[in-house]
Amino acid sequence: MRYVSTRGGAKPQSFTDILLEGLASDGGLYVPEEYPRISPDELENMRGMSYPELAFAILSRFADDIPPEDLRTLIDATYTKDTFGSDEIVPFKKLEENFYILGLSEGPTLAFKDIALQLLGRLFEYVLEKRGGTLNILGATSGDTGSAAEYAMRGRKGIRVFMLSPLGRMSDFQRKQMYTLQDENIFNIAVRGTFDDCQDIVKAINEDADFKERYKLGAVNSINWARIVAQTVYYVWGYLHATNTGNETVSFAVPTGNFGNILGGYIAVRMGVPIQHLILATNENNVLEEFFTTGKYRPRKGTEVATTSSPSMDISKASNFERYIFDLVERDATRMKELWGELKTKGAFDISGAPELTRLKRDVFLAGSSTHADRIATIRALHEKYNMLIDPHTADGVKVGQQLCEKDVPLVCLETAQPAKFSATIREAIGREPVIPESFAKLGGLPERFETFDANAELIQKYIAKKV
Ligand SMILES: *Cc1c(COP(=O)(O)O)cnc(C)c1O
């Protein structure tokens, strides 16, 4: 399989070629030249598979330049009871007939990003070992993504992580989760400033091409293709658990920020899995709801992004969205350049008068949004009715999913984080704090490892140079 850029100007590459890369050389994102198909018979054969077996069946079609036995070993080492808490890896929980929760947040940092990042850590290590290179991952986090990246890369050979976080601005839980890691390849950098300052520093360092090259800087951002396709696996898993035969359809409700999670579902659709609807849920930051209901795409400026009680969905520009639009314009690179040109000059584009709108309306997506009051009400309702405690992001998905789902089509709501990570919102909803998992209660006793710096890119460059 070869991967091409959404802007049509980069040469096709293999899976392992694009694994460590971010953007393609023409500024676009890589997508497969063609989506592999799963036939109805193949889908039936997947019904009895364990999660690692299913992951191999799906991922081997995309990572076809890794020898199958190696890929199998990497997958088997990733999806274990030890790391994900049960042999199911992704538990499928029934609330009632046709209403299910897919448990994606059983990994080390209690959020769905672990599912892809845990595999990515092993894939990076494997490819670096083969090619004899090293990689220094530089990132900025407001809390959650950074810890998932650190837990994925801890102890991996040839990889170091330099993660910037805003000093004193994370929750106790987030801070402890990151700073208590004792691995020598993890460097926590606390910046006297905001998350935006951290991001600006990462950007400034990345713009120093000599430094970047010399110190082999890379990233684990949400546009990484391997992350997306690792997420396709659990849509197939969810489909198979919600049905008895391949003649049935299922809808998924997906709390959405960067459009990475739901893109995994879209790929399952393109592979032939009978999905009725992918129900996209936003919070108050509803840029994508607006696009999918009107055809107008108007990303907000950073300062216009609301801070909400589902913070991992507070996103101004969904970084993976371009991959979907590429298909929507039938992979017409000229049209892509036109739309992205408009985006650059006018800050928006509008397909409401174009034939693409008809295709958009016929496609698999439905979209809606949710407010803080909706989240609280949804958390409370599921707790009262089913004795099930969900986190605020999952609540966004459940709220919009219940609003837009069709009767008689099973609704599978993706659980993207554990409630323990968001205790203030949980207290507001049910009057008490969530139970903190035992593994996290223990973190309280561990020493915290971090270095503090002023918000100054040069100081941090010096620090990296000293540690590499
Ligand atoms: C990252 C995240 C999301 C959003 O996922 P995208 O792939 O960015 O759309 C939703 N919920 C939680 C808890 C997250 O951490």
PDB file of N, CA, C and O in Angstrom, residues 238-289:
ATOM      1  N   GLY A 238     -16.496  -2.883  17.817  1.00  0.00           N
ATOM      2  CA  GLY A 238     -17.809  -2.433  18.305  1.00  0.00           C
ATOM      3  C   GLY A 238     -18.925  -2.941  17.406  1.00  0.00           C
ATOM      4  O   GLY A 238     -19.961  -3.416  17.887  1.00  0.00           O
ATOM      5  N   TYR A 239     -18.696  -2.869  16.103  1.00  0.00           N
ATOM      6  CA  TYR A 239     -19.703  -3.367  15.156  1.00  0.00           C
ATOM      7  C   TYR A 239     -19.999  -4.847  15.409  1.00  0.00           C
ATOM      8  O   TYR A 239     -21.153  -5.256  15.502  1.00  0.00           O
ATOM      9  N   LEU A 240     -18.934  -5.622  15.527  1.00  0.00           N
ATOM     10  CA  LEU A 240     -19.103  -7.076  15.686  1.00  0.00           C
ATOM     11  C   LEU A 240     -19.805  -7.424  17.003  1.00  0.00           C
ATOM     12  O   LEU A 240     -20.575  -8.383  17.065  1.00  0.00           O
ATOM     13  N   HIS A 241     -19.560  -6.629  18.045  1.00  0.00           N
ATOM     14  CA  HIS A 241     -20.198  -6.913  19.330  1.00  0.00           C
ATOM     15  C   HIS A 241     -21.653  -6.476  19.379  1.00  0.00           C
ATOM     16  O   HIS A 241     -22.436  -7.005  20.163  1.00  0.00           O
ATOM     17  N   ALA A 242     -22.009  -5.502  18.558  1.00  0.00           N
ATOM     18  CA  ALA A 242     -23.382  -4.988  18.591  1.00  0.00           C
ATOM     19  C   ALA A 242     -24.309  -5.739  17.640  1.00  0.00           C
ATOM     20  O   ALA A 242     -25.507  -5.470  17.600  1.00  0.00           O
ATOM     21  N   THR A 243     -23.752  -6.676  16.847  1.00  0.00           N
ATOM     22  CA  THR A 243     -24.565  -7.365  15.832  1.00  0.00           C
ATOM     23  C   THR A 243     -24.396  -8.882  15.935  1.00  0.00           C
ATOM     24  O   THR A 243     -23.447  -9.374  16.550  1.00  0.00           O
ATOM     25  N   ASN A 244     -25.322  -9.586  15.302  1.00  0.00           N
ATOM     26  CA  ASN A 244     -25.183 -11.043  15.179  1.00  0.00           C
ATOM     27  C   ASN A 244     -24.823 -11.453  13.765  1.00  0.00           C
ATOM     28  O   ASN A 244     -24.223 -12.501  13.546  1.00  0.00           O
ATOM     29  N   THR A 245     -25.206 -10.638  12.798  1.00  0.00           N
ATOM     30  CA  THR A 245     -24.890 -10.958  11.406  1.00  0.00           C
ATOM     31  C   THR A 245     -24.439  -9.688  10.684  1.00  0.00           C
ATOM     32  O   THR A 245     -24.711  -8.573  11.148  1.00  0.00           O
ATOM     33  N   GLY A 246     -23.781  -9.878   9.570  1.00  0.00           N
ATOM     34  CA  GLY A 246     -23.292  -8.756   8.778  1.00  0.00           C
ATOM     35  C   GLY A 246     -24.391  -8.022   8.017  1.00  0.00           C
ATOM     36  O   GLY A 246     -24.113  -7.084   7.272  1.00  0.00           O
ATOM     37  N   ASN A 247     -25.657  -8.456   8.180  1.00  0.00           N
ATOM     38  CA  ASN A 247     -26.750  -7.733   7.529  1.00  0.00           C
ATOM     39  C   ASN A 247     -27.253  -6.563   8.369  1.00  0.00           C
ATOM     40  O   ASN A 247     -28.095  -5.796   7.922  1.00  0.00           O
ATOM     41  N   GLU A 248     -26.765  -6.507   9.618  1.00  0.00           N
ATOM     42  CA  GLU A 248     -27.237  -5.447  10.515  1.00  0.00           C
ATOM     43  C   GLU A 248     -26.322  -4.229  10.441  1.00  0.00           C
ATOM     44  O   GLU A 248     -25.153  -4.351  10.122  1.00  0.00           O
ATOM     45  N   THR A 249     -26.893  -3.061  10.754  1.00  0.00           N
ATOM     46  CA  THR A 249     -26.075  -1.854  10.808  1.00  0.00           C
ATOM     47  C   THR A 249     -26.017  -1.331  12.248  1.00  0.00           C
ATOM     48  O   THR A 249     -26.833  -1.704  13.082  1.00  0.00           O
ATOM     49  N   VAL A 250     -25.043  -0.462  12.488  1.00  0.00           N
ATOM     50  CA  VAL A 250     -24.803   0.091  13.820  1.00  0.00           C
ATOM     51  C   VAL A 250     -24.440   1.564  13.652  1.00  0.00           C
ATOM     52  O   VAL A 250     -23.819   1.935  12.654  1.00  0.00           O
ATOM     53  N   SER A 251     -24.837   2.395  14.614  1.00  0.00           N
ATOM     54  CA  SER A 251     -24.358   3.787  14.622  1.00  0.00           C
ATOM     55  C   SER A 251     -23.432   4.012  15.810  1.00  0.00           C
ATOM     56  O   SER A 251     -23.618   3.409  16.864  1.00  0.00           O
ATOM     57  N   PHE A 252     -22.454   4.876  15.599  1.00  0.00           N
ATOM     58  CA  PHE A 252     -21.494   5.213  16.659  1.00  0.00           C
ATOM     59  C   PHE A 252     -21.622   6.699  17.006  1.00  0.00           C
ATOM     60  O   PHE A 252     -21.713   7.533  16.095  1.00  0.00           O
ATOM     61  N   ALA A 253     -21.597   7.002  18.306  1.00  0.00           N
ATOM     62  CA  ALA A 253     -21.559   8.408  18.736  1.00  0.00           C
ATOM     63  C   ALA A 253     -20.144   8.719  19.218  1.00  0.00           C
ATOM     64  O   ALA A 253     -19.601   8.004  20.057  1.00  0.00           O
ATOM     65  N   VAL A 254     -19.554   9.793  18.667  1.00  0.00           N
ATOM     66  CA  VAL A 254     -18.125  10.046  18.868  1.00  0.00           C
ATOM     67  C   VAL A 254     -17.865  11.482  19.345  1.00  0.00           C
ATOM     68  O   VAL A 254     -18.055  12.445  18.596  1.00  0.00           O
ATOM     69  N   PRO A 255     -17.395  11.624  20.597  1.00  0.00           N
ATOM     70  CA  PRO A 255     -16.990  12.950  21.083  1.00  0.00           C
ATOM     71  C   PRO A 255     -15.792  13.426  20.266  1.00  0.00           C
ATOM     72  O   PRO A 255     -14.783  12.734  20.223  1.00  0.00           O
ATOM     73  N   THR A 256     -15.899  14.588  19.620  1.00  0.00           N
ATOM     74  CA  THR A 256     -14.913  14.941  18.598  1.00  0.00           C
ATOM     75  C   THR A 256     -14.200  16.262  18.881  1.00  0.00           C
ATOM     76  O   THR A 256     -14.825  17.242  19.274  1.00  0.00           O
ATOM     77  N   GLY A 257     -12.886  16.237  18.651  1.00  0.00           N
ATOM     78  CA  GLY A 257     -12.068  17.447  18.759  1.00  0.00           C
ATOM     79  C   GLY A 257     -11.285  17.629  17.477  1.00  0.00           C
ATOM     80  O   GLY A 257     -11.664  18.377  16.582  1.00  0.00           O
ATOM     81  N   ASN A 258     -10.198  16.876  17.345  1.00  0.00           N
ATOM     82  CA  ASN A 258      -9.328  16.971  16.176  1.00  0.00           C
ATOM     83  C   ASN A 258      -9.757  16.078  15.011  1.00  0.00           C
ATOM     84  O   ASN A 258      -9.031  15.936  14.038  1.00  0.00           O
ATOM     85  N   PHE A 259     -10.920  15.432  15.125  1.00  0.00           N
ATOM     86  CA  PHE A 259     -11.447  14.588  14.051  1.00  0.00           C
ATOM     87  C   PHE A 259     -10.584  13.345  13.834  1.00  0.00           C
ATOM     88  O   PHE A 259     -10.606  12.722  12.782  1.00  0.00           O
ATOM     89  N   GLY A 260      -9.798  12.953  14.851  1.00  0.00           N
ATOM     90  CA  GLY A 260      -8.948  11.784  14.698  1.00  0.00           C
ATOM     91  C   GLY A 260      -9.704  10.504  15.007  1.00  0.00           C
ATOM     92  O   GLY A 260      -9.669   9.548  14.231  1.00  0.00           O
ATOM     93  N   ASN A 261     -10.397  10.497  16.123  1.00  0.00           N
ATOM     94  CA  ASN A 261     -11.151   9.326  16.523  1.00  0.00           C
ATOM     95  C   ASN A 261     -12.202   8.966  15.458  1.00  0.00           C
ATOM     96  O   ASN A 261     -12.228   7.846  14.942  1.00  0.00           O
ATOM     97  N   ILE A 262     -13.009   9.925  15.095  1.00  0.00           N
ATOM     98  CA  ILE A 262     -14.116   9.645  14.161  1.00  0.00           C
ATOM     99  C   ILE A 262     -13.593   9.299  12.762  1.00  0.00           C
ATOM    100  O   ILE A 262     -14.230   8.538  12.025  1.00  0.00           O
ATOM    101  N   LEU A 263     -12.414   9.795  12.418  1.00  0.00           N
ATOM    102  CA  LEU A 263     -11.826   9.434  11.122  1.00  0.00           C
ATOM    103  C   LEU A 263     -11.520   7.929  11.087  1.00  0.00           C
ATOM    104  O   LEU A 263     -11.675   7.288  10.050  1.00  0.00           O
ATOM    105  N   GLY A 264     -11.143   7.378  12.233  1.00  0.00           N
ATOM    106  CA  GLY A 264     -10.957   5.926  12.310  1.00  0.00           C
ATOM    107  C   GLY A 264     -12.249   5.203  11.931  1.00  0.00           C
ATOM    108  O   GLY A 264     -12.224   4.183  11.231  1.00  0.00           O
ATOM    109  N   GLY A 265     -13.381   5.728  12.371  1.00  0.00           N
ATOM    110  CA  GLY A 265     -14.678   5.137  12.029  1.00  0.00           C
ATOM    111  C   GLY A 265     -15.004   5.300  10.549  1.00  0.00           C
ATOM    112  O   GLY A 265     -15.531   4.387   9.907  1.00  0.00           O
ATOM    113  N   TYR A 266     -14.669   6.445  10.021  1.00  0.00           N
ATOM    114  CA  TYR A 266     -14.902   6.703   8.596  1.00  0.00           C
ATOM    115  C   TYR A 266     -14.121   5.703   7.735  1.00  0.00           C
ATOM    116  O   TYR A 266     -14.622   5.201   6.721  1.00  0.00           O
ATOM    117  N   ILE A 267     -12.899   5.391   8.172  1.00  0.00           N
ATOM    118  CA  ILE A 267     -12.098   4.423   7.417  1.00  0.00           C
ATOM    119  C   ILE A 267     -12.754   3.040   7.477  1.00  0.00           C
ATOM    120  O   ILE A 267     -12.799   2.327   6.468  1.00  0.00           O
ATOM    121  N   ALA A 268     -13.320   2.693   8.630  1.00  0.00           N
ATOM    122  CA  ALA A 268     -14.057   1.418   8.725  1.00  0.00           C
ATOM    123  C   ALA A 268     -15.210   1.405   7.715  1.00  0.00           C
ATOM    124  O   ALA A 268     -15.464   0.395   7.050  1.00  0.00           O
ATOM    125  N   VAL A 269     -15.886   2.530   7.570  1.00  0.00           N
ATOM    126  CA  VAL A 269     -16.973   2.632   6.580  1.00  0.00           C
ATOM    127  C   VAL A 269     -16.421   2.395   5.181  1.00  0.00           C
ATOM    128  O   VAL A 269     -16.967   1.608   4.395  1.00  0.00           O
ATOM    129  N   ARG A 270     -15.328   3.073   4.875  1.00  0.00           N
ATOM    130  CA  ARG A 270     -14.737   2.943   3.537  1.00  0.00           C
ATOM    131  C   ARG A 270     -14.232   1.526   3.265  1.00  0.00           C
ATOM    132  O   ARG A 270     -14.139   1.101   2.117  1.00  0.00           O
ATOM    133  N   MET A 271     -13.904   0.807   4.332  1.00  0.00           N
ATOM    134  CA  MET A 271     -13.461  -0.582   4.159  1.00  0.00           C
ATOM    135  C   MET A 271     -14.645  -1.528   3.967  1.00  0.00           C
ATOM    136  O   MET A 271     -14.447  -2.700   3.648  1.00  0.00           O
ATOM    137  N   GLY A 272     -15.845  -1.040   4.204  1.00  0.00           N
ATOM    138  CA  GLY A 272     -17.028  -1.859   3.938  1.00  0.00           C
ATOM    139  C   GLY A 272     -17.774  -2.326   5.173  1.00  0.00           C
ATOM    140  O   GLY A 272     -18.697  -3.137   5.070  1.00  0.00           O
ATOM    141  N   VAL A 273     -17.426  -1.844   6.366  1.00  0.00           N
ATOM    142  CA  VAL A 273     -18.158  -2.229   7.577  1.00  0.00           C
ATOM    143  C   VAL A 273     -19.521  -1.518   7.542  1.00  0.00           C
ATOM    144  O   VAL A 273     -19.577  -0.310   7.318  1.00  0.00           O
ATOM    145  N   PRO A 274     -20.625  -2.276   7.740  1.00  0.00           N
ATOM    146  CA  PRO A 274     -21.964  -1.674   7.597  1.00  0.00           C
ATOM    147  C   PRO A 274     -22.339  -0.734   8.753  1.00  0.00           C
ATOM    148  O   PRO A 274     -23.074  -1.097   9.654  1.00  0.00           O
ATOM    149  N   ILE A 275     -21.827   0.453   8.710  1.00  0.00           N
ATOM    150  CA  ILE A 275     -22.121   1.458   9.731  1.00  0.00           C
ATOM    151  C   ILE A 275     -23.213   2.388   9.194  1.00  0.00           C
ATOM    152  O   ILE A 275     -23.114   2.903   8.083  1.00  0.00           O
ATOM    153  N   GLN A 276     -24.262   2.549   9.996  1.00  0.00           N
ATOM    154  CA  GLN A 276     -25.394   3.387   9.571  1.00  0.00           C
ATOM    155  C   GLN A 276     -25.006   4.867   9.632  1.00  0.00           C
ATOM    156  O   GLN A 276     -25.067   5.566   8.629  1.00  0.00           O
ATOM    157  N   HIS A 277     -24.623   5.313  10.841  1.00  0.00           N
ATOM    158  CA  HIS A 277     -24.210   6.707  11.002  1.00  0.00           C
ATOM    159  C   HIS A 277     -23.022   6.825  11.931  1.00  0.00           C
ATOM    160  O   HIS A 277     -22.915   6.084  12.902  1.00  0.00           O
ATOM    161  N   LEU A 278     -22.165   7.761  11.622  1.00  0.00           N
ATOM    162  CA  LEU A 278     -21.156   8.215  12.573  1.00  0.00           C
ATOM    163  C   LEU A 278     -21.694   9.537  13.100  1.00  0.00           C
ATOM    164  O   LEU A 278     -21.830  10.512  12.344  1.00  0.00           O
ATOM    165  N   ILE A 279     -22.050   9.539  14.374  1.00  0.00           N
ATOM    166  CA  ILE A 279     -22.684  10.721  14.956  1.00  0.00           C
ATOM    167  C   ILE A 279     -21.607  11.551  15.649  1.00  0.00           C
ATOM    168  O   ILE A 279     -21.047  11.134  16.664  1.00  0.00           O
ATOM    169  N   LEU A 280     -21.302  12.677  15.029  1.00  0.00           N
ATOM    170  CA  LEU A 280     -20.219  13.530  15.505  1.00  0.00           C
ATOM    171  C   LEU A 280     -20.766  14.472  16.574  1.00  0.00           C
ATOM    172  O   LEU A 280     -21.721  15.200  16.331  1.00  0.00           O
ATOM    173  N   ALA A 281     -20.147  14.428  17.762  1.00  0.00           N
ATOM    174  CA  ALA A 281     -20.588  15.304  18.849  1.00  0.00           C
ATOM    175  C   ALA A 281     -19.502  16.317  19.161  1.00  0.00           C
ATOM    176  O   ALA A 281     -18.347  15.952  19.375  1.00  0.00           O
ATOM    177  N   THR A 282     -19.875  17.589  19.180  1.00  0.00           N
ATOM    178  CA  THR A 282     -18.953  18.616  19.649  1.00  0.00           C
ATOM    179  C   THR A 282     -19.498  19.151  20.973  1.00  0.00           C
ATOM    180  O   THR A 282     -20.641  18.878  21.336  1.00  0.00           O
ATOM    181  N   ASN A 283     -18.669  19.931  21.668  1.00  0.00           N
ATOM    182  CA  ASN A 283     -19.196  20.692  22.802  1.00  0.00           C
ATOM    183  C   ASN A 283     -19.564  22.086  22.274  1.00  0.00           C
ATOM    184  O   ASN A 283     -19.922  22.233  21.100  1.00  0.00           O
ATOM    185  N   GLU A 284     -19.430  23.114  23.111  1.00  0.00           N
ATOM    186  CA  GLU A 284     -19.794  24.466  22.683  1.00  0.00           C
ATOM    187  C   GLU A 284     -18.926  24.938  21.513  1.00  0.00           C
ATOM    188  O   GLU A 284     -19.318  25.840  20.764  1.00  0.00           O
ATOM    189  N   ASN A 285     -17.761  24.340  21.345  1.00  0.00           N
ATOM    190  CA  ASN A 285     -16.883  24.671  20.217  1.00  0.00           C
ATOM    191  C   ASN A 285     -17.334  23.835  19.011  1.00  0.00           C
ATOM    192  O   ASN A 285     -16.801  22.779  18.726  1.00  0.00           O
ATOM    193  N   ASN A 286     -18.341  24.357  18.312  1.00  0.00           N
ATOM    194  CA  ASN A 286     -19.098  23.511  17.378  1.00  0.00           C
ATOM    195  C   ASN A 286     -18.791  23.757  15.903  1.00  0.00           C
ATOM    196  O   ASN A 286     -19.683  23.663  15.051  1.00  0.00           O
ATOM    197  N   VAL A 287     -17.532  24.035  15.598  1.00  0.00           N
ATOM    198  CA  VAL A 287     -17.141  24.277  14.199  1.00  0.00           C
ATOM    199  C   VAL A 287     -17.534  23.104  13.293  1.00  0.00           C
ATOM    200  O   VAL A 287     -18.070  23.303  12.193  1.00  0.00           O
ATOM    201  N   LEU A 288     -17.315  21.895  13.752  1.00  0.00           N
ATOM    202  CA  LEU A 288     -17.592  20.734  12.900  1.00  0.00           C
ATOM    203  C   LEU A 288     -19.094  20.447  12.805  1.00  0.00           C
ATOM    204  O   LEU A 288     -19.579  20.026  11.762  1.00  0.00           O
ATOM    205  N   GLU A 289     -19.821  20.708  13.866  1.00  0.00           N
ATOM    206  CA  GLU A 289     -21.284  20.575  13.772  1.00  0.00           C
ATOM    207  C   GLU A 289     -21.794  21.506  12.677  1.00  0.00           C
ATOM    208  O   GLU A 289     -22.596  21.117  11.820  1.00  0.00           O
TER     209      GLU A 289
END
